[in-house]
Amino acid sequence: MTTASAPRLLALDVALLPPAACRPRLAALNAALDAPPHGFRFDDTHLPHVTLAQQFVAAGRLAEIIRCVARTVRTAAPLRLRSTGLSRGRTTSSLRLAPTAALARLHVGVMDALLPFEAGPGDASAFHSNGEPPRPADLEWVTRFRDRAAYARFDPHITLGVGAAPGAAAALDAEAERVALCHLGRYCTCRRVLAEWTLTPRGA
């Protein structure tokens, strides 16, 4: 007797993408940190982002997930991203962002909407590798995101890279209007945009 194989999983991130005007400052901060293969560089396949949700999902449900996220973000207005300083984790440095009520609402809305699609635990095959396989820490982070980094633990930030960022970061104060559904890679970087939406100002 044969058994059906488990559905292929994807490691996904729903993220706010900072506006293009912020990219040079973020790229400069990233360039001061570790280069590949021990780190990463922001480019077209390593996007600076603010994570709203991460989880493993069945690849076969991707179309449903895209429709679900579209319904969730369609009533959200562009969101202000204001930096509050740098922080250092065990491996990476991040630009901390002010936890506004509007940002928290969108985070909760996306997390609640994605709950029925949660699958796993996932393995390395769920990530976008392209020569950069995920670390065990990446698998654990996505697996435990809902417990360890969501809702009351939500801590908005932009991961800048691997290592300790030198000095102080230039202030960032900008309005983000792009939300993307991304395929995650090593260091939980946003490697591939699977769908994207533009937040609309109120009354527009």
Coordinates of N, CA and C in Angstrom, one line a residue:
M1 N 0.9 -1.2 0.0 CA 0.0 0.0 0.0 C 0.9 1.2 0.0
T2 N 0.5 2.2 -0.8 CA 1.3 3.5 -0.8 C 0.5 4.6 -0.2
T3 N 1.2 5.5 0.4 CA 0.5 6.7 1.0 C 0.8 7.9 0.2
A4 N -0.2 8.8 0.2 CA 0.0 10.1 -0.5 C 1.2 10.9 0.1
S5 N 2.0 11.5 -0.7 CA 3.1 12.3 -0.2 C 2.5 13.6 0.4
A6 N 3.3 14.1 1.4 CA 2.8 15.3 2.0 C 2.9 16.5 1.0
P7 N 2.0 17.5 1.2 CA 2.1 18.6 0.2 C 3.4 19.4 0.4
R8 N 3.9 19.8 -0.7 CA 5.1 20.7 -0.6 C 4.8 21.9 0.1
L9 N 5.7 22.4 1.0 CA 5.5 23.6 1.8 C 6.3 24.7 1.2
L10 N 5.8 25.9 1.5 CA 6.5 27.2 1.2 C 6.7 28.0 2.5
A11 N 7.8 28.6 2.7 CA 8.1 29.5 3.8 C 7.7 30.9 3.3
L12 N 6.7 31.5 3.8 CA 6.2 32.8 3.3 C 6.3 33.9 4.3
D13 N 6.5 35.1 3.7 CA 6.5 36.4 4.5 C 5.5 37.3 3.9
V14 N 4.6 37.9 4.7 CA 3.8 39.0 4.2 C 4.5 40.3 4.8
A15 N 5.0 41.2 3.9 CA 5.8 42.2 4.3 C 5.5 43.6 3.7
L16 N 5.8 44.6 4.5 CA 5.8 46.0 4.0 C 7.1 46.2 3.3
L17 N 7.1 46.8 2.1 CA 8.4 47.2 1.5 C 8.6 48.7 1.6
P18 N 9.7 49.1 2.1 CA 10.0 50.5 2.2 C 10.0 51.2 0.9
P19 N 9.7 52.5 0.8 CA 9.7 53.2 -0.5 C 11.1 53.2 -1.1
A20 N 11.1 53.4 -2.4 CA 12.4 53.4 -3.1 C 13.4 54.5 -2.6
A21 N 12.8 55.6 -2.1 CA 13.7 56.7 -1.6 C 14.5 56.3 -0.4
C22 N 14.1 55.3 0.3 CA 14.8 54.8 1.5 C 15.9 53.8 1.2
R23 N 15.9 53.3 0.0 CA 16.8 52.2 -0.4 C 18.3 52.6 -0.3
P24 N 18.7 53.8 -0.7 CA 20.1 54.1 -0.5 C 20.6 54.1 0.9
R25 N 19.8 54.6 1.8 CA 20.2 54.6 3.2 C 20.3 53.2 3.8
L26 N 19.3 52.4 3.4 CA 19.3 51.0 3.9 C 20.4 50.2 3.3
A27 N 20.7 50.5 2.0 CA 21.8 49.8 1.3 C 23.1 50.1 2.0
A28 N 23.3 51.4 2.4 CA 24.5 51.8 3.0 C 24.7 51.1 4.4
L29 N 23.7 51.0 5.1 CA 23.7 50.2 6.4 C 24.1 48.8 6.2
N30 N 23.4 48.2 5.2 CA 23.6 46.8 4.9 C 25.1 46.6 4.4
A31 N 25.6 47.5 3.6 CA 27.0 47.4 3.1 C 28.0 47.4 4.1
A32 N 27.7 47.9 5.3 CA 28.7 47.9 6.4 C 28.7 46.6 7.2
L33 N 27.8 45.7 6.9 CA 27.7 44.4 7.6 C 28.3 43.3 6.7
D34 N 28.2 42.0 7.2 CA 28.9 40.9 6.6 C 28.4 40.7 5.1
A35 N 29.4 40.4 4.3 CA 29.0 40.1 2.9 C 28.8 38.6 2.7
P36 N 28.2 38.2 1.6 CA 28.1 36.7 1.4 C 29.5 36.1 1.3
P37 N 29.6 34.9 1.7 CA 28.5 33.9 2.0 C 28.1 33.9 3.5
H38 N 28.7 34.8 4.3 CA 28.4 34.8 5.7 C 27.2 35.8 6.0
G39 N 26.9 36.6 5.1 CA 25.8 37.6 5.2 C 25.1 37.7 3.9
F40 N 24.5 38.9 3.7 CA 23.8 39.1 2.4 C 23.8 40.6 2.1
R41 N 23.6 40.9 0.8 CA 23.5 42.2 0.3 C 22.1 42.5 -0.2
F42 N 21.5 43.7 0.1 CA 20.2 44.0 -0.5 C 20.4 44.2 -2.0
D43 N 19.5 43.5 -2.7 CA 19.4 43.6 -4.1 C 18.0 43.2 -4.6
D44 N 17.9 42.9 -5.8 CA 16.5 42.6 -6.4 C 16.0 41.3 -5.8
T45 N 16.8 40.4 -5.2 CA 16.3 39.2 -4.6 C 16.6 39.1 -3.2
H46 N 17.0 40.2 -2.5 CA 17.2 40.3 -1.1 C 16.6 41.6 -0.7
L47 N 15.3 41.7 -0.4 CA 14.6 42.9 -0.3 C 14.5 43.4 1.1
P48 N 14.9 44.7 1.4 CA 14.6 45.2 2.7 C 13.1 45.2 3.0
H49 N 12.7 44.9 4.2 CA 11.2 44.7 4.4 C 10.9 44.8 5.9
V50 N 9.6 45.0 6.2 CA 9.1 44.9 7.5 C 8.1 43.7 7.6
T51 N 8.5 42.7 8.3 CA 7.6 41.5 8.3 C 6.3 41.8 9.1
L52 N 5.2 41.4 8.5 CA 3.9 41.4 9.1 C 3.5 40.0 9.6
A53 N 3.9 39.0 8.9 CA 3.6 37.6 9.2 C 4.6 36.7 8.5
Q54 N 4.9 35.6 9.1 CA 5.7 34.5 8.5 C 5.0 33.2 8.9
Q55 N 5.0 32.2 8.0 CA 4.6 30.9 8.3 C 4.8 30.0 7.1
F56 N 4.8 28.7 7.4 CA 4.8 27.6 6.4 C 3.4 27.4 5.9
V57 N 3.2 27.2 4.6 CA 1.9 27.0 4.0 C 2.1 25.9 2.9
A58 N 1.0 25.2 2.6 CA 1.0 24.3 1.5 C 1.1 25.0 0.2
A59 N 2.0 24.6 -0.7 CA 2.2 25.3 -2.0 C 0.9 25.3 -2.8
G60 N 0.1 24.2 -2.7 CA -1.1 24.1 -3.4 C -2.2 25.1 -3.1
R61 N -2.0 25.8 -1.9 CA -3.0 26.7 -1.5 C -2.6 28.2 -1.7
L62 N -1.5 28.3 -2.5 CA -1.0 29.7 -2.7 C -2.0 30.6 -3.3
A63 N -2.8 30.2 -4.3 CA -3.8 31.1 -4.9 C -4.8 31.5 -3.9
E64 N -5.2 30.6 -3.0 CA -6.2 31.0 -1.9 C -5.5 32.0 -1.0
I65 N -4.3 31.8 -0.7 CA -3.6 32.7 0.2 C -3.5 34.1 -0.4
I66 N -3.2 34.2 -1.6 CA -3.1 35.5 -2.3 C -4.4 36.2 -2.2
R67 N -5.5 35.5 -2.5 CA -6.8 36.2 -2.4 C -7.1 36.6 -1.0
C68 N -6.7 35.8 0.0 CA -7.0 36.1 1.4 C -6.2 37.4 1.8
V69 N -4.9 37.5 1.5 CA -4.1 38.6 1.8 C -4.7 39.9 1.1
A70 N -5.1 39.7 -0.1 CA -5.7 40.8 -0.9 C -6.9 41.4 -0.2
R71 N -7.7 40.5 0.3 CA -8.9 41.0 1.1 C -8.5 41.7 2.3
T72 N -7.5 41.3 3.0 CA -7.1 41.8 4.3 C -6.4 43.2 4.2
V73 N -5.7 43.4 3.1 CA -4.9 44.7 3.0 C -5.7 45.7 2.2
R74 N -6.8 45.4 1.6 CA -7.4 46.3 0.7 C -8.0 47.6 1.4
T75 N -8.3 47.4 2.7 CA -8.8 48.6 3.4 C -7.7 49.4 4.2
A76 N -6.5 48.9 4.1 CA -5.4 49.6 4.8 C -4.9 50.8 4.0
A77 N -4.6 51.9 4.7 CA -3.9 53.0 4.1 C -2.4 52.9 4.2
P78 N -1.7 53.7 3.4 CA -0.2 53.7 3.6 C 0.2 53.9 5.0
L79 N 1.3 53.3 5.4 CA 1.7 53.2 6.8 C 3.0 54.0 7.0
R80 N 3.1 54.8 8.1 CA 4.3 55.5 8.4 C 5.3 54.6 9.0
L81 N 6.5 54.7 8.5 CA 7.6 53.9 9.1 C 8.6 54.9 9.7
R82 N 8.8 54.9 11.0 CA 9.7 55.9 11.6 C 10.7 55.1 12.5
S83 N 12.0 55.3 12.2 CA 13.0 54.5 12.9 C 13.2 55.1 14.3
T84 N 13.5 54.2 15.2 CA 13.8 54.6 16.6 C 15.2 54.2 17.0
G85 N 16.0 53.6 16.1 CA 17.4 53.3 16.5 C 17.8 51.9 16.0
L86 N 19.0 51.5 16.3 CA 19.6 50.2 15.9 C 19.5 49.3 17.0
S87 N 19.4 48.0 16.7 CA 19.5 46.9 17.7 C 20.3 45.8 17.1
R88 N 20.8 45.0 18.0 CA 21.6 43.8 17.6 C 21.0 42.5 18.2
G89 N 20.7 41.5 17.4 CA 20.3 40.3 17.9 C 21.5 39.3 18.0
R90 N 21.2 38.0 18.1 CA 22.3 37.0 18.2 C 23.2 37.0 16.9
T91 N 22.5 37.3 15.8 CA 23.3 37.2 14.5 C 23.2 38.5 13.7
T92 N 22.1 39.1 13.7 CA 21.8 40.2 12.8 C 21.6 41.6 13.5
S93 N 21.8 42.6 12.7 CA 21.4 44.0 13.2 C 20.2 44.5 12.5
S94 N 19.4 45.3 13.2 CA 18.1 45.7 12.7 C 17.9 47.2 13.0
L95 N 17.1 47.8 12.1 CA 16.6 49.1 12.3 C 15.2 49.1 13.0
R96 N 15.1 49.5 14.2 CA 13.9 49.4 14.9 C 12.9 50.5 14.4
L97 N 11.6 50.1 14.5 CA 10.6 51.1 14.0 C 9.6 51.3 15.1
A98 N 9.0 52.5 15.1 CA 8.0 52.8 16.1 C 6.8 51.9 15.9
P99 N 6.2 51.3 16.9 CA 5.1 50.4 16.8 C 3.8 51.1 16.8
T100 N 3.4 51.7 15.7 CA 2.2 52.5 15.6 C 0.9 51.6 15.7
A101 N -0.2 52.2 16.0 CA -1.5 51.4 16.1 C -1.9 50.9 14.7
A102 N -1.6 51.7 13.7 CA -2.0 51.3 12.3 C -1.2 50.1 11.9
L103 N 0.1 50.1 12.2 CA 1.0 49.0 11.8 C 0.6 47.7 12.6
A104 N 0.2 47.9 13.9 CA -0.2 46.7 14.7 C -1.5 46.1 14.2
R105 N -2.4 47.0 13.8 CA -3.7 46.5 13.2 C -3.5 45.7 12.0
L106 N -2.7 46.1 11.1 CA -2.4 45.4 9.9 C -1.8 44.1 10.2
H107 N -0.8 44.1 11.1 CA -0.1 42.8 11.5 C -1.1 41.8 12.0
V108 N -2.0 42.3 13.0 CA -3.0 41.3 13.5 C -4.0 40.8 12.5
G109 N -4.4 41.7 11.6 CA -5.3 41.3 10.5 C -4.7 40.2 9.6
V110 N -3.4 40.4 9.2 CA -2.8 39.4 8.4 C -2.6 38.1 9.1
M111 N -2.1 38.2 10.4 CA -1.9 37.0 11.2 C -3.2 36.2 11.3
D112 N -4.3 36.9 11.6 CA -5.6 36.2 11.8 C -6.0 35.6 10.5
A113 N -5.8 36.3 9.4 CA -6.3 35.8 8.1 C -5.5 34.6 7.7
L114 N -4.2 34.5 8.0 CA -3.4 33.4 7.6 C -3.5 32.1 8.5
L115 N -4.1 32.3 9.6 CA -4.1 31.1 10.6 C -4.7 29.9 9.9
P116 N -5.8 29.9 9.2 CA -6.3 28.6 8.6 C -5.3 28.0 7.6
F117 N -4.3 28.7 7.1 CA -3.4 28.2 6.1 C -2.1 27.6 6.7
E118 N -2.0 27.8 8.0 CA -0.7 27.4 8.7 C -0.5 25.9 8.5
A119 N 0.8 25.5 8.1 CA 1.1 24.1 7.9 C 2.5 23.9 8.4
G120 N 3.0 22.7 8.4 CA 4.3 22.4 8.9 C 4.3 21.3 9.9
P121 N 5.5 21.1 10.5 CA 6.7 21.9 10.4 C 7.3 21.7 9.0
G122 N 8.0 22.8 8.5 CA 8.6 22.8 7.2 C 10.1 22.4 7.3
D123 N 10.7 22.1 6.2 CA 12.1 21.8 6.2 C 12.8 22.8 5.2
A124 N 14.1 22.5 4.9 CA 14.8 23.4 4.0 C 14.2 23.6 2.6
S125 N 13.5 22.5 2.2 CA 12.9 22.6 0.8 C 11.8 23.6 0.7
A126 N 11.3 24.1 1.8 CA 10.3 25.1 1.8 C 10.8 26.5 1.5
F127 N 12.1 26.7 1.5 CA 12.7 28.0 1.3 C 13.2 28.2 -0.1
H128 N 13.4 29.4 -0.5 CA 14.1 29.8 -1.8 C 15.6 29.8 -1.5
S129 N 16.3 28.8 -2.0 CA 17.7 28.6 -1.7 C 18.6 29.2 -2.7
N130 N 18.6 28.7 -4.0 CA 19.4 29.2 -5.0 C 20.9 29.4 -4.5
G131 N 21.4 28.3 -3.9 CA 22.8 28.3 -3.5 C 22.9 28.8 -2.1
E132 N 21.9 29.3 -1.5 CA 21.9 29.8 -0.1 C 20.9 29.1 0.8
P133 N 21.2 27.9 1.2 CA 20.3 27.1 2.0 C 19.9 27.8 3.3
P134 N 18.7 27.6 3.8 CA 18.4 28.2 5.1 C 19.1 27.5 6.2
R135 N 19.3 28.3 7.3 CA 19.9 27.8 8.5 C 18.9 27.1 9.4
P136 N 19.3 26.2 10.3 CA 18.3 25.7 11.3 C 17.5 26.8 12.0
A137 N 18.2 27.9 12.3 CA 17.6 29.0 13.0 C 16.5 29.6 12.1
D138 N 16.6 29.6 10.8 CA 15.6 30.1 9.9 C 14.3 29.3 10.0
L139 N 14.5 27.9 10.0 CA 13.4 27.0 10.1 C 12.7 27.2 11.4
E140 N 13.4 27.3 12.5 CA 12.8 27.5 13.8 C 12.1 28.8 13.9
W141 N 12.6 29.8 13.3 CA 12.0 31.2 13.4 C 10.6 31.2 12.8
V142 N 10.6 30.6 11.5 CA 9.3 30.6 10.8 C 8.3 29.7 11.5
T143 N 8.8 28.5 12.0 CA 7.9 27.6 12.8 C 7.3 28.3 14.0
R144 N 8.1 29.1 14.7 CA 7.6 29.6 16.0 C 7.2 31.1 15.9
F145 N 7.1 31.6 14.7 CA 6.8 33.1 14.6 C 5.5 33.4 15.3
R146 N 4.5 32.6 15.1 CA 3.2 33.0 15.7 C 3.3 33.0 17.2
D147 N 4.1 32.2 17.8 CA 4.2 32.1 19.3 C 5.2 33.1 19.8
R148 N 6.3 33.4 19.1 CA 7.4 34.1 19.6 C 7.5 35.6 19.1
A149 N 6.9 35.9 18.0 CA 7.1 37.2 17.4 C 5.8 37.9 17.0
A150 N 4.7 37.4 17.3 CA 3.4 38.0 16.8 C 2.6 38.5 17.9
Y151 N 1.5 39.2 17.5 CA 0.6 39.8 18.5 C 1.3 40.7 19.5
A152 N 1.2 40.3 20.8 CA 1.8 41.1 21.9 C 3.3 41.2 21.7
R153 N 3.9 40.2 21.0 CA 5.3 40.2 20.8 C 5.8 40.9 19.5
F154 N 4.9 41.4 18.8 CA 5.2 42.0 17.5 C 6.2 43.2 17.7
D155 N 7.3 43.2 17.0 CA 8.3 44.1 17.2 C 8.8 44.6 15.8
P156 N 8.1 45.6 15.2 CA 8.4 46.0 13.8 C 9.9 46.5 13.6
H157 N 10.5 46.0 12.6 CA 11.9 46.3 12.3 C 12.2 46.0 10.9
I158 N 13.4 46.5 10.4 CA 14.0 46.1 9.1 C 15.3 45.4 9.4
T159 N 15.4 44.2 9.1 CA 16.7 43.5 9.3 C 17.7 44.0 8.3
L160 N 18.8 44.5 8.8 CA 19.8 45.2 7.9 C 20.9 44.2 7.4
G161 N 21.2 43.2 8.2 CA 22.2 42.3 7.7 C 22.8 41.5 8.9
V162 N 23.9 40.8 8.6 CA 24.5 39.9 9.6 C 25.7 40.7 10.2
G163 N 25.8 40.7 11.5 CA 26.9 41.4 12.2 C 26.4 42.6 13.0
A164 N 27.4 43.3 13.5 CA 27.1 44.5 14.3 C 27.2 45.8 13.5
A165 N 26.0 46.5 13.4 CA 26.0 47.7 12.6 C 26.9 48.8 13.3
P166 N 27.8 49.4 12.6 CA 28.7 50.4 13.3 C 28.0 51.8 13.4
G167 N 28.2 52.5 14.5 CA 27.7 53.8 14.7 C 26.2 53.9 14.8
A168 N 25.6 55.0 14.4 CA 24.2 55.3 14.5 C 23.6 55.3 13.1
A169 N 22.3 54.9 13.0 CA 21.6 54.9 11.8 C 21.1 56.2 11.5
A170 N 21.1 56.6 10.2 CA 20.4 57.8 9.8 C 18.9 57.6 10.0
A171 N 18.2 58.6 10.4 CA 16.8 58.5 10.7 C 16.0 58.2 9.4
L172 N 15.0 57.4 9.6 CA 14.1 57.0 8.6 C 12.7 57.4 9.0
D173 N 12.0 58.1 8.1 CA 10.7 58.6 8.4 C 10.0 58.6 7.0
A174 N 9.2 57.6 6.7 CA 8.7 57.5 5.3 C 7.4 56.8 5.3
E175 N 6.6 56.9 4.3 CA 5.3 56.2 4.1 C 5.5 55.0 3.2
A176 N 5.1 53.8 3.7 CA 5.2 52.6 2.9 C 3.8 52.3 2.4
E177 N 3.7 52.0 1.1 CA 2.5 51.7 0.5 C 2.4 50.4 -0.3
R178 N 3.6 49.7 -0.3 CA 3.6 48.4 -0.9 C 3.6 47.2 0.1
V179 N 2.7 46.3 -0.1 CA 2.7 45.1 0.7 C 3.0 43.9 -0.3
A180 N 3.9 43.0 0.1 CA 4.3 41.9 -0.8 C 4.1 40.6 -0.1
L181 N 3.8 39.6 -0.8 CA 3.8 38.2 -0.3 C 5.1 37.6 -0.9
C182 N 6.0 37.2 0.0 CA 7.4 36.8 -0.5 C 7.7 35.4 -0.1
H183 N 8.6 34.8 -0.9 CA 9.1 33.5 -0.6 C 10.4 33.7 0.2
L184 N 10.6 33.1 1.4 CA 11.7 33.4 2.2 C 12.9 32.6 1.9
G185 N 14.1 33.2 2.2 CA 15.3 32.5 2.0 C 16.2 32.5 3.2
R186 N 17.5 32.3 3.1 CA 18.4 32.2 4.2 C 18.4 33.6 5.0
Y187 N 18.5 33.5 6.3 CA 18.4 34.6 7.2 C 16.9 35.2 7.1
C188 N 16.0 34.5 6.7 CA 14.6 34.9 6.5 C 14.5 36.2 5.7
T189 N 15.3 36.2 4.6 CA 15.3 37.3 3.7 C 14.1 37.1 2.7
C190 N 13.6 38.2 2.2 CA 12.5 38.2 1.2 C 13.2 38.0 -0.2
R191 N 13.2 36.8 -0.7 CA 13.9 36.5 -1.9 C 13.1 36.7 -3.2
R192 N 11.8 36.3 -3.2 CA 11.0 36.3 -4.4 C 9.6 36.8 -4.1
V193 N 9.2 37.8 -4.8 CA 7.8 38.4 -4.6 C 6.8 37.5 -5.4
L194 N 5.9 37.0 -4.7 CA 4.9 36.1 -5.3 C 3.6 36.9 -5.7
A195 N 3.3 38.0 -4.9 CA 2.2 38.8 -5.2 C 2.4 40.2 -4.5
E196 N 1.8 41.2 -5.0 CA 2.1 42.5 -4.4 C 0.8 43.4 -4.5
W197 N 0.6 44.3 -3.5 CA -0.5 45.2 -3.5 C -0.1 46.6 -3.1
T198 N -0.8 47.6 -3.5 CA -0.6 49.0 -3.1 C -1.6 49.4 -2.2
L199 N -1.2 50.0 -1.0 CA -2.1 50.5 -0.1 C -2.6 51.9 -0.6
T200 N -3.9 52.1 -0.4 CA -4.6 53.3 -0.9 C -4.9 54.3 0.2
P201 N -4.5 55.6 0.0 CA -4.8 56.6 1.0 C -6.3 56.7 1.3
R202 N -6.7 57.0 2.5 CA -8.1 57.2 2.8 C -8.8 58.2 1.9
G203 N -10.0 57.8 1.4 CA -10.7 58.8 0.6 C -10.3 58.8 -0.8
A204 N -9.3 58.0 -1.2 CA -8.8 58.0 -2.6 C -9.7 57.2 -3.4

